Short mmCIF file of C-alpha atoms in Angstrom, two decimals:
data_model
loop_
_atom_site.label_atom_id
_atom_site.label_comp_id
_atom_site.label_asym_id
_atom_site.label_seq_id
_atom_site.Cartn_x
_atom_site.Cartn_y
_atom_site.Cartn_z
CA MET K 1 110.52 22.35 218.52
CA ASN K 2 111.28 24.97 215.90
CA ARG K 3 108.46 23.55 213.81
CA VAL K 4 106.02 23.95 216.68
CA VAL K 5 107.11 27.52 217.31
CA SER K 6 106.77 28.30 213.59
CA ARG K 7 103.32 26.77 213.47
CA VAL K 8 102.16 28.75 216.49
CA PHE K 9 103.64 31.91 215.00
CA ASN K 10 101.83 31.36 211.70
CA ILE K 11 98.53 30.77 213.47
CA GLY K 12 99.01 33.97 215.47
CA VAL K 13 99.79 35.99 212.37
CA GLY K 14 96.74 34.55 210.61
CA ALA K 15 94.48 35.40 213.53
CA LEU K 16 95.87 38.91 213.70
CA SER K 17 95.36 39.41 209.96
CA ALA K 18 91.80 38.15 210.20
CA GLY K 19 91.15 40.48 213.11
CA LEU K 20 92.53 43.46 211.22
CA LEU K 21 90.38 42.55 208.20
CA VAL K 22 87.24 42.41 210.34
CA CYS K 23 88.09 45.76 211.89
CA GLY K 24 88.76 47.21 208.44
CA ASN K 25 85.37 46.00 207.14
CA ALA K 26 83.63 47.41 210.19
CA LEU K 27 85.27 50.79 209.61
CA ALA K 28 84.41 50.63 205.91
CA GLN K 29 80.75 50.01 206.73
CA LYS K 30 80.52 52.80 209.25
CA VAL K 31 78.34 55.61 207.97
CA TYR K 32 77.21 58.97 209.31
CA TYR K 33 74.21 61.19 208.68
CA ARG K 34 74.68 64.84 207.83
CA TYR K 35 71.90 67.43 207.84
CA HIS K 36 71.14 71.09 208.51
CA ASN K 37 69.42 71.88 211.79
CA SER K 38 66.80 74.59 212.34
CA GLN K 39 69.58 77.19 212.69
CA GLY K 40 71.05 76.21 209.33
CA GLN K 41 74.10 74.59 210.91
CA ILE K 42 75.55 71.36 209.55
CA VAL K 43 75.18 68.45 211.95
CA GLN K 44 76.77 65.04 211.52
CA THR K 45 75.79 62.06 213.64
CA ASP K 46 75.99 58.29 213.60
CA ARG K 47 72.32 57.94 214.63
CA LEU K 48 69.46 59.16 212.47
CA LEU K 49 66.55 60.27 214.64
CA PRO K 50 63.01 59.99 213.20
CA ASP K 51 62.36 63.73 213.45
CA ILE K 52 65.37 64.41 211.21
CA VAL K 53 64.14 62.31 208.28
CA PRO K 54 61.56 64.86 206.98
CA LEU K 55 64.28 67.54 206.91
CA GLY K 56 66.39 65.64 204.40
CA TYR K 57 69.91 64.39 204.97
CA SER K 58 73.02 62.92 203.40
CA VAL K 59 74.61 59.56 204.13
CA VAL K 60 78.39 59.92 204.31
CA SER K 61 81.21 57.47 204.86
CA ALA K 62 83.77 57.63 207.63
CA SER K 63 86.10 59.32 205.15
CA GLY K 64 83.50 61.98 204.34
CA ASP K 65 82.36 60.70 200.94
CA VAL K 66 78.66 61.31 200.22
CA LEU K 67 77.05 57.91 199.62
CA GLN K 68 73.43 58.98 199.31
CA VAL K 69 71.35 62.15 199.39
CA VAL K 70 67.79 61.93 200.75
CA PRO K 71 65.80 65.10 199.92
CA ARG K 72 63.49 66.71 202.42
CA GLU K 73 59.80 65.90 202.36
CA LEU K 74 57.63 68.24 200.32
CA THR K 75 54.92 70.34 201.94
CA LYS K 76 51.28 69.77 200.98
CA GLU K 77 51.38 72.85 198.77
CA GLU K 78 54.57 71.69 197.07
CA LYS K 79 53.08 68.24 196.49
CA ARG K 80 49.95 69.81 195.02
CA GLU K 81 52.04 72.01 192.70
CA ARG K 82 54.17 69.01 191.72
CA ASP K 83 51.11 66.90 190.94
CA GLU K 84 49.50 69.73 188.96
CA ALA K 85 52.68 70.25 186.96
CA ALA K 86 52.89 66.51 186.25
CA ALA K 87 49.23 66.44 185.15
CA GLN K 88 49.78 69.41 182.84
CA ASP K 89 52.85 67.75 181.37
CA ARG K 90 50.90 64.54 180.73
CA ALA K 91 48.15 66.56 179.07
CA ARG K 92 50.70 68.33 176.85
CA GLN K 93 52.29 65.05 175.88
CA ALA K 94 48.90 63.52 175.12
CA GLU K 95 47.96 66.50 172.93
CA LEU K 96 51.27 66.31 171.07
CA GLU K 97 50.70 62.60 170.44
CA ARG K 98 47.13 63.28 169.26
CA MET K 99 48.38 65.92 166.84
CA ARG K 100 51.14 63.63 165.60
CA LYS K 101 48.68 60.84 164.84
CA TRP K 102 46.24 63.28 163.24
CA ASP K 103 48.93 64.77 160.98
CA GLN K 104 50.17 61.32 160.03
CA SER K 105 46.62 60.21 159.18
CA LEU K 106 46.00 63.27 156.99
CA ILE K 107 49.23 62.84 155.05
CA LEU K 108 48.51 59.14 154.45
CA ARG K 109 44.86 59.67 153.39
CA TYR K 110 44.96 62.81 151.28
CA SER K 111 47.18 64.43 148.70
CA SER K 112 45.08 67.56 148.17
CA ALA K 113 42.30 69.63 149.75
CA GLU K 114 39.99 68.52 146.92
CA GLU K 115 40.28 64.93 148.10
CA ILE K 116 39.08 66.02 151.55
CA ASP K 117 36.07 67.77 150.00
CA ALA K 118 35.23 64.64 147.99
CA ALA K 119 35.53 62.44 151.08
CA ARG K 120 33.26 64.80 152.99
CA GLU K 121 30.61 64.63 150.27
CA ARG K 122 30.76 60.83 150.22
CA GLY K 123 30.39 60.73 153.99
CA VAL K 124 27.44 63.13 153.94
CA LYS K 125 25.68 61.10 151.27
CA GLU K 126 26.17 57.91 153.25
CA PHE K 127 24.67 59.51 156.37
CA ASP K 128 21.79 60.98 154.37
CA THR K 129 21.01 57.57 152.85
CA ARG K 130 20.93 55.86 156.25
CA ILE K 131 18.81 58.64 157.72
CA SER K 132 16.40 58.48 154.78
CA ILE K 133 15.95 54.72 155.20
CA LEU K 134 15.21 55.14 158.89
CA GLN K 135 12.80 57.98 158.21
CA GLY K 136 10.94 55.77 155.73
CA SER K 137 10.74 52.99 158.32
CA LEU K 138 9.59 55.50 160.92
CA LEU K 139 6.78 56.72 158.67
CA ALA K 140 5.67 53.15 158.03
CA LEU K 141 5.67 52.40 161.77
CA LYS K 142 3.59 55.45 162.56
CA THR K 143 1.11 54.45 159.85
CA GLN K 144 0.85 51.00 161.39
CA ILE K 145 0.26 52.52 164.81
CA GLU K 146 -2.56 54.66 163.44
CA THR K 147 -4.11 51.57 161.86
CA GLU K 148 -3.82 49.51 165.05
CA GLN K 149 -5.09 52.38 167.19
CA GLY K 150 -8.05 52.71 164.85
CA ALA K 151 -8.81 49.04 165.34
CA ALA K 152 -8.55 49.48 169.11
CA ALA K 153 -10.94 52.45 168.93
CA ASN K 154 -13.47 50.34 167.04
CA HIS K 155 -13.41 47.77 169.83
CA LEU K 156 -14.03 50.47 172.39
CA ARG K 157 -16.88 52.04 170.39
CA ARG K 158 -18.60 48.70 170.31
CA GLY K 159 -18.31 48.45 174.06
CA ARG K 160 -15.69 45.75 173.96
CA SER K 161 -12.29 45.70 175.57
CA VAL K 162 -9.23 45.95 173.36
CA PRO K 163 -7.73 42.49 172.78
CA GLU K 164 -4.45 41.97 174.59
CA PRO K 165 -2.50 41.00 171.43
CA LEU K 166 -3.60 44.27 169.83
CA THR K 167 -2.52 46.26 172.88
CA GLU K 168 0.83 44.50 172.87
CA ARG K 169 1.25 45.14 169.15
CA ILE K 170 0.64 48.87 169.60
CA ALA K 171 3.17 48.94 172.48
CA GLU K 172 5.75 47.13 170.33
CA LEU K 173 5.23 49.53 167.44
CA LYS K 174 5.65 52.53 169.76
CA ALA K 175 8.88 51.05 171.09
CA GLU K 176 10.13 50.62 167.52
CA VAL K 177 9.19 54.22 166.77
CA ALA K 178 11.16 55.45 169.79
CA TYR K 179 14.16 53.36 168.73
CA ALA K 180 14.01 54.67 165.14
CA GLU K 181 13.69 58.28 166.31
CA GLY K 182 16.69 57.82 168.61
CA ALA K 183 18.72 56.25 165.80
CA ILE K 184 17.85 59.14 163.48
CA ASP K 185 18.87 61.73 166.09
CA LYS K 186 22.15 59.88 166.66
CA LEU K 187 22.92 59.73 162.93
CA GLN K 188 22.12 63.42 162.50
CA ARG K 189 24.53 64.31 165.32
CA GLU K 190 27.18 62.05 163.82
CA ARG K 191 26.62 63.66 160.42
CA SER K 192 27.15 67.13 161.86
CA GLU K 193 30.28 66.03 163.73
CA SER K 194 31.61 64.33 160.60
CA VAL K 195 31.19 67.51 158.55
CA MET K 196 32.92 69.57 161.25
CA GLN K 197 35.76 67.03 161.43
CA PHE K 198 36.28 67.18 157.66
CA ASP K 199 36.41 70.98 157.95
CA ARG K 200 39.03 70.69 160.70
CA ASP K 201 40.95 68.19 158.60
CA LYS K 202 40.96 70.59 155.67
CA VAL K 203 42.28 73.46 157.77
CA ARG K 204 44.97 71.31 159.35
CA PHE K 205 45.93 69.82 155.98
CA ALA K 206 46.45 73.34 154.61
CA VAL K 207 48.78 74.08 157.54
CA LEU K 208 50.79 70.92 156.86
CA MET K 209 51.07 71.71 153.16
CA LYS K 210 52.28 75.22 153.96
CA GLN K 211 54.87 73.84 156.36
CA ALA K 212 56.05 71.38 153.70
CA GLN K 213 56.35 74.14 151.10
CA THR K 214 58.28 76.34 153.52
CA ALA K 215 60.67 73.46 154.31
CA LEU K 216 61.27 72.82 150.59
CA ALA K 217 61.93 76.50 149.90
CA ARG K 218 64.79 76.61 152.43
#
């Protein structure tokens, strides 16, 4: 009989302990929402209404500990300013990275301003050679066109139609002329940009050398 009573007592104690544990967990999980209303007063509630969310709020425990802070939603103007500031920051970072790579490239490629001048002259000569070759080809093409057009004119003077192969040949030569002229224009622009880039490199290299000398003098 005593064993039965003891067993029942132990079961009761176990059930009570389990019940207290469940209650304790429920209390531990209970959270509240704290925010400022339109009058600036602090409000705390156990239910978060949808119209409160844009205002921003804090999630607090039953003991008053702040578990999470949710900021208020930004206005359209604030979002625009934020996005503009982020875009400007990205642009600044991109420019800093461009300058870093440029400086690194200059230091690796050159040891003096004279080397930059020599590289510029080599680059100019290479462009001039390619342009000269294309100009020679262009002159030859135009001469061929004149010859073919002369042949076509002879056909017309004799009252005959211009043969289709000859017409096609003239059209092909004109297309080649247009391509060569475009290639020459492109190379001339690239030549000018290359010269300007070498000039920029020389100026920047002088700045880097001055910075290095200043650092060594300290």
